[in-house]
Amino acid sequence: MSAQAKDILLSPALQALQPLRTIDLDEVMAIENVAYSHPWTRGNFIDSLAAGYVGFVLRDGQGRLCGYFLAMQVIDEMHLLNITVAPDLQGQGLARRMLDALAVLARARDCFQIWLEVRVSNERARRLYEAYGFVQSGLRRGYYPCADGREDALLMTLRLTGGSP
Ligand SMILES: CC(C)(COP(=O)(O)OP(=O)(O)OC[C@H]1O[C@@H](n2cnc3c(N)ncnc32)[C@H](O)[C@@H]1OP(=O)(O)O)[C@@H](O)C(=O)NCCC(=O)NCCS
């Protein structure tokens, strides 16, 4: 990690962001299972950690785990795989704060963009990403399972300044 990324992750504004560890997974799963209709399994998180993906948890002053994200770097792109905020803490800017941290990390690792898939029906997440500057860059038909079959995913991309496209 670059000195710049370290400085920002340790700054007072982001001091509650900590690397995601296996020991966090009970708290992570408690949120994951209520936040999604089709949650990740504990095994998905364990595999992601074992693969060395970028993962962070956000804790409040009392140590409560409020949210988390996981991303996979592929050469000079960062693929955001999971970003979640505890349901009772949503709408307070916590996801935006995690996106800020991911953008700092991605730039520090010379990534030129962050991209993700989001369910077409996930209006809250789509609004978050659009407000943050992500733009739709593709559509994956039937990408996600849903209650009545399969659901499309939007591919959304955030270009990072200072990187090499
Ligand atoms: C999507 C999610 C991560 C957003 O987290 P959050 O902490 O509530 O988001 P923020 O408070 O940082 O909000 C940022 C933007 O999201 C949108 N947003 C947040 N809460 C919203 C709500 N209740 N209704 C509509 N839009 C909302 C707004 O555009 C907001 O921007 P603004 O504050 O400038 O108006 C959260 O709702 C969540 O964990 N959902 C379940 C898991 C999920 O769907 N993850 C994304 C998978 S692709």
PDB file of C-alpha atoms and ligand atoms in Angstrom:
ATOM      1  CA  MET A   1       0.000   0.000   0.000  1.00  0.00           C
ATOM      2  CA  SER A   2       1.323   3.450  -0.822  1.00  0.00           C
ATOM      3  CA  ALA A   3       2.075   6.060   1.812  1.00  0.00           C
ATOM      4  CA  GLN A   4      -0.827   8.129   0.452  1.00  0.00           C
ATOM      5  CA  ALA A   5      -3.321   5.305   0.920  1.00  0.00           C
ATOM      6  CA  LYS A   6      -1.999   4.588   4.408  1.00  0.00           C
ATOM      7  CA  ASP A   7      -2.286   8.249   5.379  1.00  0.00           C
ATOM      8  CA  ILE A   8      -5.898   8.432   4.293  1.00  0.00           C
ATOM      9  CA  LEU A   9      -6.936   5.137   5.847  1.00  0.00           C
ATOM     10  CA  LEU A  10      -5.375   6.209   9.144  1.00  0.00           C
ATOM     11  CA  SER A  11      -6.693   9.770   9.056  1.00  0.00           C
ATOM     12  CA  PRO A  12      -9.219  10.758  11.726  1.00  0.00           C
ATOM     13  CA  ALA A  13     -12.043  10.817   9.164  1.00  0.00           C
ATOM     14  CA  LEU A  14     -11.504   7.179   8.242  1.00  0.00           C
ATOM     15  CA  GLN A  15      -9.981   5.764  11.402  1.00  0.00           C
ATOM     16  CA  ALA A  16     -12.788   3.228  11.763  1.00  0.00           C
ATOM     17  CA  LEU A  17     -11.935   1.477   8.498  1.00  0.00           C
ATOM     18  CA  GLN A  18      -9.968  -1.697   9.180  1.00  0.00           C
ATOM     19  CA  PRO A  19      -8.890  -4.601   6.977  1.00  0.00           C
ATOM     20  CA  LEU A  20     -11.491  -7.367   6.857  1.00  0.00           C
ATOM     21  CA  ARG A  21     -10.296 -10.478   8.720  1.00  0.00           C
ATOM     22  CA  THR A  22     -11.739 -13.942   9.250  1.00  0.00           C
ATOM     23  CA  ILE A  23     -12.465 -12.984  12.851  1.00  0.00           C
ATOM     24  CA  ASP A  24     -14.940 -10.337  11.557  1.00  0.00           C
ATOM     25  CA  LEU A  25     -17.049 -12.848   9.642  1.00  0.00           C
ATOM     26  CA  ASP A  26     -19.674 -13.562  12.337  1.00  0.00           C
ATOM     27  CA  GLU A  27     -20.580  -9.856  12.345  1.00  0.00           C
ATOM     28  CA  VAL A  28     -20.310  -9.597   8.569  1.00  0.00           C
ATOM     29  CA  MET A  29     -22.625 -12.582   8.042  1.00  0.00           C
ATOM     30  CA  ALA A  30     -25.185 -11.167  10.492  1.00  0.00           C
ATOM     31  CA  ILE A  31     -25.470  -8.091   8.217  1.00  0.00           C
ATOM     32  CA  GLU A  32     -25.096  -9.955   4.916  1.00  0.00           C
ATOM     33  CA  ASN A  33     -27.974 -12.314   5.728  1.00  0.00           C
ATOM     34  CA  VAL A  34     -30.435  -9.493   6.382  1.00  0.00           C
ATOM     35  CA  ALA A  35     -29.209  -7.041   3.725  1.00  0.00           C
ATOM     36  CA  TYR A  36     -29.643  -9.291   0.664  1.00  0.00           C
ATOM     37  CA  SER A  37     -32.267 -11.597  -0.804  1.00  0.00           C
ATOM     38  CA  HIS A  38     -29.379 -13.740  -2.078  1.00  0.00           C
ATOM     39  CA  PRO A  39     -26.521 -13.219   0.400  1.00  0.00           C
ATOM     40  CA  TRP A  40     -22.963 -14.375   0.006  1.00  0.00           C
ATOM     41  CA  THR A  41     -22.048 -17.440   2.019  1.00  0.00           C
ATOM     42  CA  ARG A  42     -19.369 -17.454   4.690  1.00  0.00           C
ATOM     43  CA  GLY A  43     -17.353 -19.557   2.258  1.00  0.00           C
ATOM     44  CA  ASN A  44     -17.531 -16.792  -0.364  1.00  0.00           C
ATOM     45  CA  PHE A  45     -15.918 -14.394   2.120  1.00  0.00           C
ATOM     46  CA  ILE A  46     -13.300 -16.917   3.227  1.00  0.00           C
ATOM     47  CA  ASP A  47     -12.376 -17.640  -0.393  1.00  0.00           C
ATOM     48  CA  SER A  48     -12.145 -13.911  -1.142  1.00  0.00           C
ATOM     49  CA  LEU A  49      -9.811 -13.334   1.800  1.00  0.00           C
ATOM     50  CA  ALA A  50      -7.697 -16.335   0.842  1.00  0.00           C
ATOM     51  CA  ALA A  51      -7.446 -14.943  -2.695  1.00  0.00           C
ATOM     52  CA  GLY A  52      -6.067 -11.677  -1.332  1.00  0.00           C
ATOM     53  CA  TYR A  53      -8.953  -9.461  -2.366  1.00  0.00           C
ATOM     54  CA  VAL A  54      -9.185  -5.934  -0.951  1.00  0.00           C
ATOM     55  CA  GLY A  55     -11.558  -6.045   2.015  1.00  0.00           C
ATOM     56  CA  PHE A  56     -12.383  -3.510   4.725  1.00  0.00           C
ATOM     57  CA  VAL A  57     -14.880  -3.183   7.557  1.00  0.00           C
ATOM     58  CA  LEU A  58     -16.201   0.091   8.926  1.00  0.00           C
ATOM     59  CA  ARG A  59     -16.636   0.224  12.729  1.00  0.00           C
ATOM     60  CA  ASP A  60     -18.170   2.959  14.838  1.00  0.00           C
ATOM     61  CA  GLY A  61     -16.651   4.417  18.008  1.00  0.00           C
ATOM     62  CA  GLN A  62     -18.103   1.587  20.087  1.00  0.00           C
ATOM     63  CA  GLY A  63     -16.584  -1.036  17.812  1.00  0.00           C
ATOM     64  CA  ARG A  64     -19.840  -2.048  16.127  1.00  0.00           C
ATOM     65  CA  LEU A  65     -19.356  -3.298  12.587  1.00  0.00           C
ATOM     66  CA  CYS A  66     -21.456  -0.912  10.456  1.00  0.00           C
ATOM     67  CA  GLY A  67     -20.510  -1.995   6.933  1.00  0.00           C
ATOM     68  CA  TYR A  68     -17.932  -3.644   4.734  1.00  0.00           C
ATOM     69  CA  PHE A  69     -16.686  -3.930   1.185  1.00  0.00           C
ATOM     70  CA  LEU A  70     -14.668  -6.373  -0.888  1.00  0.00           C
ATOM     71  CA  ALA A  71     -12.994  -5.739  -4.220  1.00  0.00           C
ATOM     72  CA  MET A  72     -10.785  -7.678  -6.575  1.00  0.00           C
ATOM     73  CA  GLN A  73      -7.943  -6.034  -8.449  1.00  0.00           C
ATOM     74  CA  VAL A  74      -7.411  -7.329 -11.969  1.00  0.00           C
ATOM     75  CA  ILE A  75      -4.274  -5.732 -13.463  1.00  0.00           C
ATOM     76  CA  ASP A  76      -5.206  -2.024 -13.513  1.00  0.00           C
ATOM     77  CA  GLU A  77      -8.912  -2.303 -12.740  1.00  0.00           C
ATOM     78  CA  MET A  78     -10.717  -2.706  -9.417  1.00  0.00           C
ATOM     79  CA  HIS A  79     -13.870  -4.840  -9.421  1.00  0.00           C
ATOM     80  CA  LEU A  80     -16.131  -4.018  -6.478  1.00  0.00           C
ATOM     81  CA  LEU A  81     -17.702  -7.334  -5.477  1.00  0.00           C
ATOM     82  CA  ASN A  82     -19.629  -6.458  -2.335  1.00  0.00           C
ATOM     83  CA  ILE A  83     -20.488  -3.261  -0.461  1.00  0.00           C
ATOM     84  CA  THR A  84     -22.986  -3.423   2.354  1.00  0.00           C
ATOM     85  CA  VAL A  85     -24.194  -1.207   5.199  1.00  0.00           C
ATOM     86  CA  ALA A  86     -26.178  -2.524   8.175  1.00  0.00           C
ATOM     87  CA  PRO A  87     -29.861  -1.864   7.365  1.00  0.00           C
ATOM     88  CA  ASP A  88     -30.472   0.388  10.387  1.00  0.00           C
ATOM     89  CA  LEU A  89     -27.462   2.549   9.481  1.00  0.00           C
ATOM     90  CA  GLN A  90     -28.210   3.097   5.804  1.00  0.00           C
ATOM     91  CA  GLY A  91     -28.777   6.575   4.390  1.00  0.00           C
ATOM     92  CA  GLN A  92     -26.068   8.244   6.512  1.00  0.00           C
ATOM     93  CA  GLY A  93     -23.278   8.345   3.977  1.00  0.00           C
ATOM     94  CA  LEU A  94     -21.438   5.242   5.146  1.00  0.00           C
ATOM     95  CA  ALA A  95     -21.383   3.597   1.727  1.00  0.00           C
ATOM     96  CA  ARG A  96     -20.088   6.810   0.197  1.00  0.00           C
ATOM     97  CA  ARG A  97     -17.314   6.808   2.780  1.00  0.00           C
ATOM     98  CA  MET A  98     -16.348   3.249   1.866  1.00  0.00           C
ATOM     99  CA  LEU A  99     -16.353   4.169  -1.832  1.00  0.00           C
ATOM    100  CA  ASP A 100     -14.002   7.046  -0.989  1.00  0.00           C
ATOM    101  CA  ALA A 101     -11.604   4.593   0.657  1.00  0.00           C
ATOM    102  CA  LEU A 102     -11.829   2.162  -2.248  1.00  0.00           C
ATOM    103  CA  ALA A 103     -11.125   4.952  -4.732  1.00  0.00           C
ATOM    104  CA  VAL A 104      -8.033   5.998  -2.763  1.00  0.00           C
ATOM    105  CA  LEU A 105      -6.783   2.421  -2.694  1.00  0.00           C
ATOM    106  CA  ALA A 106      -7.529   1.860  -6.361  1.00  0.00           C
ATOM    107  CA  ARG A 107      -5.653   5.011  -7.361  1.00  0.00           C
ATOM    108  CA  ALA A 108      -2.746   4.072  -5.104  1.00  0.00           C
ATOM    109  CA  ARG A 109      -2.570   0.743  -6.949  1.00  0.00           C
ATOM    110  CA  ASP A 110      -2.578   2.533 -10.334  1.00  0.00           C
ATOM    111  CA  CYS A 111      -6.069   1.370 -11.296  1.00  0.00           C
ATOM    112  CA  PHE A 112      -7.740   3.483 -13.963  1.00  0.00           C
ATOM    113  CA  GLN A 113     -11.286   2.416 -13.109  1.00  0.00           C
ATOM    114  CA  ILE A 114     -13.580   0.742 -10.603  1.00  0.00           C
ATOM    115  CA  TRP A 115     -16.413  -1.342 -11.963  1.00  0.00           C
ATOM    116  CA  LEU A 116     -19.253  -3.380 -10.515  1.00  0.00           C
ATOM    117  CA  GLU A 117     -22.452  -5.218 -11.287  1.00  0.00           C
ATOM    118  CA  VAL A 118     -25.737  -4.147  -9.696  1.00  0.00           C
ATOM    119  CA  ARG A 119     -29.207  -5.653  -9.927  1.00  0.00           C
ATOM    120  CA  VAL A 120     -31.501  -3.610 -12.143  1.00  0.00           C
ATOM    121  CA  SER A 121     -34.066  -3.640  -9.288  1.00  0.00           C
ATOM    122  CA  ASN A 122     -31.584  -2.304  -6.668  1.00  0.00           C
ATOM    123  CA  GLU A 123     -32.578   1.328  -6.986  1.00  0.00           C
ATOM    124  CA  ARG A 124     -30.920   2.391  -3.760  1.00  0.00           C
ATOM    125  CA  ALA A 125     -27.537   1.044  -4.822  1.00  0.00           C
ATOM    126  CA  ARG A 126     -27.938   2.390  -8.359  1.00  0.00           C
ATOM    127  CA  ARG A 127     -28.695   5.840  -6.950  1.00  0.00           C
ATOM    128  CA  LEU A 128     -25.619   5.654  -4.730  1.00  0.00           C
ATOM    129  CA  TYR A 129     -23.341   4.708  -7.622  1.00  0.00           C
ATOM    130  CA  GLU A 130     -24.809   7.292  -9.999  1.00  0.00           C
ATOM    131  CA  ALA A 131     -24.484  10.035  -7.381  1.00  0.00           C
ATOM    132  CA  TYR A 132     -20.867   8.949  -6.884  1.00  0.00           C
ATOM    133  CA  GLY A 133     -20.067   9.240 -10.582  1.00  0.00           C
ATOM    134  CA  PHE A 134     -20.387   5.686 -11.883  1.00  0.00           C
ATOM    135  CA  VAL A 135     -21.905   5.405 -15.351  1.00  0.00           C
ATOM    136  CA  GLN A 136     -23.646   2.469 -16.940  1.00  0.00           C
ATOM    137  CA  SER A 137     -21.212   0.676 -19.222  1.00  0.00           C
ATOM    138  CA  GLY A 138     -23.036  -2.566 -19.990  1.00  0.00           C
ATOM    139  CA  LEU A 139     -25.847  -4.976 -19.253  1.00  0.00           C
ATOM    140  CA  ARG A 140     -25.541  -8.629 -18.273  1.00  0.00           C
ATOM    141  CA  ARG A 141     -28.786 -10.439 -19.048  1.00  0.00           C
ATOM    142  CA  GLY A 142     -30.014 -12.889 -16.404  1.00  0.00           C
ATOM    143  CA  TYR A 143     -26.885 -12.395 -14.313  1.00  0.00           C
ATOM    144  CA  TYR A 144     -28.496 -12.742 -10.883  1.00  0.00           C
ATOM    145  CA  PRO A 145     -30.933 -15.303  -9.453  1.00  0.00           C
ATOM    146  CA  CYS A 146     -34.154 -13.743  -8.150  1.00  0.00           C
ATOM    147  CA  ALA A 147     -37.516 -14.821  -6.730  1.00  0.00           C
ATOM    148  CA  ASP A 148     -39.052 -15.412 -10.158  1.00  0.00           C
ATOM    149  CA  GLY A 149     -36.068 -16.655 -12.151  1.00  0.00           C
ATOM    150  CA  ARG A 150     -33.155 -14.480 -13.251  1.00  0.00           C
ATOM    151  CA  GLU A 151     -32.559 -10.753 -13.171  1.00  0.00           C
ATOM    152  CA  ASP A 152     -30.350  -8.517 -15.320  1.00  0.00           C
ATOM    153  CA  ALA A 153     -27.290  -6.765 -13.934  1.00  0.00           C
ATOM    154  CA  LEU A 154     -26.137  -3.318 -14.921  1.00  0.00           C
ATOM    155  CA  LEU A 155     -22.413  -2.956 -15.363  1.00  0.00           C
ATOM    156  CA  MET A 156     -21.310   0.386 -13.899  1.00  0.00           C
ATOM    157  CA  THR A 157     -17.906   1.993 -14.170  1.00  0.00           C
ATOM    158  CA  LEU A 158     -16.131   4.827 -12.393  1.00  0.00           C
ATOM    159  CA  ARG A 159     -13.159   6.307 -14.212  1.00  0.00           C
ATOM    160  CA  LEU A 160     -10.387   7.384 -11.865  1.00  0.00           C
ATOM    161  CA  THR A 161      -8.346  10.424 -12.652  1.00  0.00           C
ATOM    162  CA  GLY A 162      -4.602  10.042 -12.556  1.00  0.00           C
ATOM    163  CA  GLY A 163      -4.635   6.466 -13.827  1.00  0.00           C
ATOM    164  CA  SER A 164      -3.696   5.141 -17.258  1.00  0.00           C
ATOM    165  CA  PRO A 165      -6.685   4.012 -19.354  1.00  0.00           C
TER     166      PRO A 165
HETATM  167  C1  LIG B   1     -26.614   0.339  -1.278  1.00  0.00           C
HETATM  168  C2  LIG B   1     -26.068   0.645   0.115  1.00  0.00           C
HETATM  169  C3  LIG B   1     -24.664   0.049   0.226  1.00  0.00           C
HETATM  170  C4  LIG B   1     -26.018   2.163   0.301  1.00  0.00           C
HETATM  171  O1  LIG B   1     -25.459   2.414   1.596  1.00  0.00           O
HETATM  172  P1  LIG B   1     -25.785   3.756   2.399  1.00  0.00           P
HETATM  173  O2  LIG B   1     -24.793   3.852   3.497  1.00  0.00           O
HETATM  174  O3  LIG B   1     -27.209   3.773   2.750  1.00  0.00           O
HETATM  175  O4  LIG B   1     -25.503   4.842   1.294  1.00  0.00           O
HETATM  176  P2  LIG B   1     -25.147   6.351   1.617  1.00  0.00           P
HETATM  177  O5  LIG B   1     -25.842   6.769   2.861  1.00  0.00           O
HETATM  178  O6  LIG B   1     -23.665   6.507   1.539  1.00  0.00           O
HETATM  179  O7  LIG B   1     -25.857   7.088   0.447  1.00  0.00           O
HETATM  180  C5  LIG B   1     -25.211   7.527  -0.665  1.00  0.00           C
HETATM  181  C6  LIG B   1     -26.274   7.757  -1.737  1.00  0.00           C
HETATM  182  O8  LIG B   1     -27.077   6.574  -1.881  1.00  0.00           O
HETATM  183  C7  LIG B   1     -28.416   6.954  -2.116  1.00  0.00           C
HETATM  184  N1  LIG B   1     -29.232   6.504  -0.997  1.00  0.00           N
HETATM  185  C8  LIG B   1     -28.823   6.216   0.272  1.00  0.00           C
HETATM  186  N2  LIG B   1     -29.871   5.846   1.027  1.00  0.00           N
HETATM  187  C9  LIG B   1     -30.944   5.873   0.233  1.00  0.00           C
HETATM  188  C10 LIG B   1     -32.312   5.592   0.440  1.00  0.00           C
HETATM  189  N3  LIG B   1     -32.764   5.214   1.650  1.00  0.00           N
HETATM  190  N4  LIG B   1     -33.143   5.707  -0.592  1.00  0.00           N
HETATM  191  C11 LIG B   1     -32.691   6.090  -1.786  1.00  0.00           C
HETATM  192  N5  LIG B   1     -31.403   6.383  -2.040  1.00  0.00           N
HETATM  193  C12 LIG B   1     -30.542   6.291  -1.041  1.00  0.00           C
HETATM  194  C13 LIG B   1     -28.422   8.420  -2.247  1.00  0.00           C
HETATM  195  O9  LIG B   1     -28.168   8.755  -3.590  1.00  0.00           O
HETATM  196  C14 LIG B   1     -27.245   8.840  -1.420  1.00  0.00           C
HETATM  197  O10 LIG B   1     -26.715  10.030  -1.854  1.00  0.00           O
HETATM  198  P3  LIG B   1     -27.059  11.364  -1.029  1.00  0.00           P
HETATM  199  O11 LIG B   1     -26.717  11.085   0.410  1.00  0.00           O
HETATM  200  O12 LIG B   1     -26.186  12.381  -1.662  1.00  0.00           O
HETATM  201  O13 LIG B   1     -28.533  11.576  -1.252  1.00  0.00           O
HETATM  202  C15 LIG B   1     -26.993   0.086   1.224  1.00  0.00           C
HETATM  203  O14 LIG B   1     -28.306   0.514   0.974  1.00  0.00           O
HETATM  204  C16 LIG B   1     -26.950  -1.428   1.342  1.00  0.00           C
HETATM  205  O15 LIG B   1     -26.098  -1.982   2.047  1.00  0.00           O
HETATM  206  N6  LIG B   1     -27.902  -2.098   0.659  1.00  0.00           N
HETATM  207  C17 LIG B   1     -27.984  -3.577   0.705  1.00  0.00           C
HETATM  208  C18 LIG B   1     -26.788  -4.204   0.050  1.00  0.00           C
HETATM  209  C19 LIG B   1     -26.647  -3.752  -1.396  1.00  0.00           C
HETATM  210  O16 LIG B   1     -27.599  -3.675  -2.151  1.00  0.00           O
HETATM  211  N7  LIG B   1     -25.366  -3.465  -1.761  1.00  0.00           N
HETATM  212  C20 LIG B   1     -25.035  -3.051  -3.115  1.00  0.00           C
HETATM  213  C21 LIG B   1     -24.935  -4.224  -4.011  1.00  0.00           C
HETATM  214  S1  LIG B   1     -24.555  -3.737  -5.681  1.00  0.00           S
END
